[in-house]
mmCIF file of C-alpha atoms and ligand atoms in Angstrom:
data_model
loop_
_atom_site.group_PDB
_atom_site.id
_atom_site.type_symbol
_atom_site.label_atom_id
_atom_site.label_comp_id
_atom_site.label_asym_id
_atom_site.label_seq_id
_atom_site.Cartn_x
_atom_site.Cartn_y
_atom_site.Cartn_z
ATOM 1 C CA MET A 126 -0.073 -0.026 0.083
ATOM 2 C CA LYS A 127 1.399 3.419 -0.897
ATOM 3 C CA ASP A 128 1.761 6.173 1.702
ATOM 4 C CA LEU A 129 -0.565 8.784 0.771
ATOM 5 C CA LEU A 130 1.157 11.554 2.902
ATOM 6 C CA TRP A 131 4.188 11.843 0.387
ATOM 7 C CA ASP A 132 1.690 11.990 -2.628
ATOM 8 C CA GLU A 133 -0.484 14.409 -0.629
ATOM 9 C CA PHE A 134 2.779 16.504 0.258
ATOM 10 C CA GLN A 135 3.841 16.480 -3.284
ATOM 11 C CA GLU A 136 0.441 17.722 -4.550
ATOM 12 C CA SER A 137 0.406 20.390 -1.950
ATOM 13 C CA VAL A 138 3.760 21.636 -3.245
ATOM 14 C CA GLN A 139 2.465 21.720 -6.628
ATOM 15 C CA GLU A 140 -0.388 23.723 -5.730
ATOM 16 C CA GLY A 141 1.567 26.065 -3.100
ATOM 17 C CA LEU A 142 4.645 26.701 -5.904
ATOM 18 C CA ILE A 143 2.914 29.715 -7.904
ATOM 19 C CA ARG A 144 5.717 31.680 -8.747
ATOM 20 C CA ASP A 145 9.053 30.416 -9.590
ATOM 21 C CA ARG A 146 7.691 27.439 -11.590
ATOM 22 C CA SER A 147 10.466 26.936 -14.091
ATOM 23 C CA ILE A 148 13.207 24.453 -13.122
ATOM 24 C CA LEU A 149 15.826 26.879 -12.808
ATOM 25 C CA ASP A 150 14.107 28.809 -10.503
ATOM 26 C CA VAL A 151 13.440 25.737 -8.390
ATOM 27 C CA LEU A 152 17.016 24.241 -8.845
ATOM 28 C CA SER A 153 18.279 27.699 -7.606
ATOM 29 C CA LYS A 154 15.973 27.709 -4.569
ATOM 30 C CA TYR A 155 16.615 24.017 -3.976
ATOM 31 C CA GLN A 156 20.371 24.868 -3.858
ATOM 32 C CA ASP A 157 19.731 27.713 -1.429
ATOM 33 C CA SER A 158 17.717 25.648 0.802
ATOM 34 C CA THR A 159 20.671 23.322 1.223
ATOM 35 C CA ALA A 160 22.503 26.331 1.999
ATOM 36 C CA ARG A 161 20.090 27.349 4.452
ATOM 37 C CA VAL A 162 20.265 24.117 6.359
ATOM 38 C CA ASN A 163 24.023 24.345 6.488
ATOM 39 C CA ARG A 164 23.827 27.878 7.555
ATOM 40 C CA SER A 165 21.215 27.020 10.596
ATOM 41 C CA ILE A 166 23.636 24.358 11.816
ATOM 42 C CA VAL A 167 26.703 26.544 11.909
ATOM 43 C CA LYS A 168 24.926 29.239 13.629
ATOM 44 C CA ALA A 169 23.947 26.843 16.227
ATOM 45 C CA VAL A 170 27.467 26.148 16.672
ATOM 46 C CA THR A 171 28.870 29.772 16.313
ATOM 47 C CA GLY A 172 25.922 31.791 17.196
ATOM 48 C CA CYS A 173 23.858 29.857 20.135
ATOM 49 C CA GLY A 174 26.730 27.554 21.131
ATOM 50 C CA CYS A 175 24.123 24.594 22.310
ATOM 51 C CA ILE A 176 26.309 22.071 19.949
ATOM 52 C CA ARG A 177 29.990 21.943 19.484
ATOM 53 C CA VAL A 178 32.141 20.475 16.620
ATOM 54 C CA ASN A 179 34.975 18.734 17.819
ATOM 55 C CA ALA A 180 36.586 16.750 14.685
ATOM 56 C CA ALA A 181 39.773 15.102 14.619
ATOM 57 C CA LYS A 182 41.192 12.233 12.188
ATOM 58 C CA PRO A 183 39.782 8.845 13.400
ATOM 59 C CA GLU A 184 42.434 6.376 14.866
ATOM 60 C CA VAL A 185 41.459 3.252 13.120
ATOM 61 C CA PRO A 186 43.436 -0.051 13.660
ATOM 62 C CA ALA A 187 44.915 -1.594 10.538
ATOM 63 C CA GLU A 188 43.397 -4.831 10.797
ATOM 64 C CA ILE A 189 39.490 -4.150 11.564
ATOM 65 C CA SER A 190 36.549 -5.385 9.931
ATOM 66 C CA LEU A 191 33.780 -3.100 7.927
ATOM 67 C CA ARG A 192 31.590 -3.877 10.758
ATOM 68 C CA GLU A 193 33.992 -3.000 13.629
ATOM 69 C CA LEU A 194 34.491 0.510 11.816
ATOM 70 C CA ARG A 195 31.275 2.008 13.438
ATOM 71 C CA ALA A 196 32.806 2.126 16.684
ATOM 72 C CA TYR A 197 35.623 4.296 15.633
ATOM 73 C CA MET A 198 33.590 6.613 13.748
ATOM 74 C CA ASP A 199 32.189 9.727 15.238
ATOM 75 C CA ASP A 200 29.487 12.278 13.991
ATOM 76 C CA HIS A 201 31.900 14.823 15.824
ATOM 77 C CA VAL A 202 28.787 16.711 17.261
ATOM 78 C CA GLU A 203 28.809 17.633 21.072
ATOM 79 C CA GLY A 204 25.629 18.788 23.087
ATOM 80 C CA GLU A 205 22.175 18.827 21.846
ATOM 81 C CA LEU A 206 20.106 21.466 19.411
ATOM 82 C CA CYS A 207 18.355 23.770 21.947
ATOM 83 C CA ALA A 208 14.465 24.137 21.371
ATOM 84 C CA HIS A 209 15.104 27.467 19.241
ATOM 85 C CA CYS A 210 17.734 25.943 17.405
ATOM 86 C CA ARG A 211 15.992 22.776 16.423
ATOM 87 C CA GLU A 212 13.145 24.592 15.233
ATOM 88 C CA VAL A 213 15.245 26.697 12.763
ATOM 89 C CA VAL A 214 16.856 23.390 11.509
ATOM 90 C CA GLU A 215 13.690 21.761 11.203
ATOM 91 C CA GLU A 216 12.190 24.621 9.326
ATOM 92 C CA GLU A 217 15.165 24.987 6.888
ATOM 93 C CA VAL A 218 14.991 21.076 6.244
ATOM 94 C CA GLY A 219 11.006 21.512 5.596
ATOM 95 C CA ARG A 220 12.030 23.978 2.975
ATOM 96 C CA GLN A 221 14.528 22.003 1.374
ATOM 97 C CA LEU A 222 11.749 18.840 1.349
ATOM 98 C CA PHE A 223 9.578 21.549 -0.264
ATOM 99 C CA TYR A 224 11.717 22.463 -3.059
ATOM 100 C CA MET A 225 12.955 18.664 -3.493
ATOM 101 C CA ALA A 226 9.127 17.769 -3.999
ATOM 102 C CA ALA A 227 8.740 20.971 -6.290
ATOM 103 C CA LEU A 228 11.911 19.497 -8.365
ATOM 104 C CA ALA A 229 10.445 16.329 -8.403
ATOM 105 C CA ASN A 230 6.948 17.527 -9.711
ATOM 106 C CA ILE A 231 8.645 19.235 -12.532
ATOM 107 C CA LEU A 232 10.472 16.020 -13.498
ATOM 108 C CA ASN A 233 7.506 13.789 -13.149
ATOM 109 C CA LEU A 234 9.121 11.780 -10.433
ATOM 110 C CA ASN A 235 7.220 10.706 -7.523
ATOM 111 C CA VAL A 236 9.226 11.371 -4.252
ATOM 112 C CA TYR A 237 7.530 8.062 -2.501
ATOM 113 C CA ASP A 238 8.543 5.809 -5.147
ATOM 114 C CA ILE A 239 12.164 6.974 -4.514
ATOM 115 C CA LEU A 240 12.065 6.719 -0.888
ATOM 116 C CA ILE A 241 11.290 3.335 -1.175
ATOM 117 C CA LYS A 242 13.804 2.377 -3.806
ATOM 118 C CA GLU A 243 16.459 4.300 -1.197
ATOM 119 C CA HIS A 244 15.031 2.216 1.593
ATOM 120 C CA LYS A 245 15.389 -1.167 -0.173
ATOM 121 C CA LYS A 246 19.072 -0.310 -1.339
ATOM 122 C CA VAL A 247 19.722 0.761 2.217
ATOM 123 C CA SER A 248 18.177 -2.012 3.842
ATOM 124 C CA THR A 249 19.594 -4.537 1.489
ATOM 125 C CA LEU A 250 23.330 -3.357 1.363
ATOM 126 C CA GLY A 251 23.359 -2.485 5.091
ATOM 127 C CA ILE A 252 26.951 -1.565 6.623
ATOM 128 C CA TYR A 253 28.108 -1.877 2.658
ATOM 129 C CA ASN A 254 26.134 0.719 1.660
ATOM 130 C CA ILE A 255 28.807 3.333 1.528
ATOM 131 C CA CYS A 256 28.405 6.805 0.421
HETATM 132 ZN ZN1 ZN B 182 20.821 26.500 20.023
#
């Protein structure tokens, strides 16, 4: 059974996007939304300070399995997003989803079908799904 929420979201985006219907406008806005997501996270670090980035080259033993590698990998984030920063990041991710759906609409792609394909790939490959 197909999840209707994604289809409804895609339809709402179609109806909500009155101006900037050109693929050039949508590509530009999509790229901008990605930059805004990144900026909101940077602001959480440098403006608010609720999260910190503490990164270093991982010290990984030479003889290690791919499965064991996970224990040596770090996301380099310390702390938790405060309520305000969480709201801002969520808003920017939402905007990014909006333009992703708009892009899919223009190219006649179904976001839910893409989600299913990606989910199957990730769940099948598991730890071998290296991006
Ligand atoms: Zn914060």
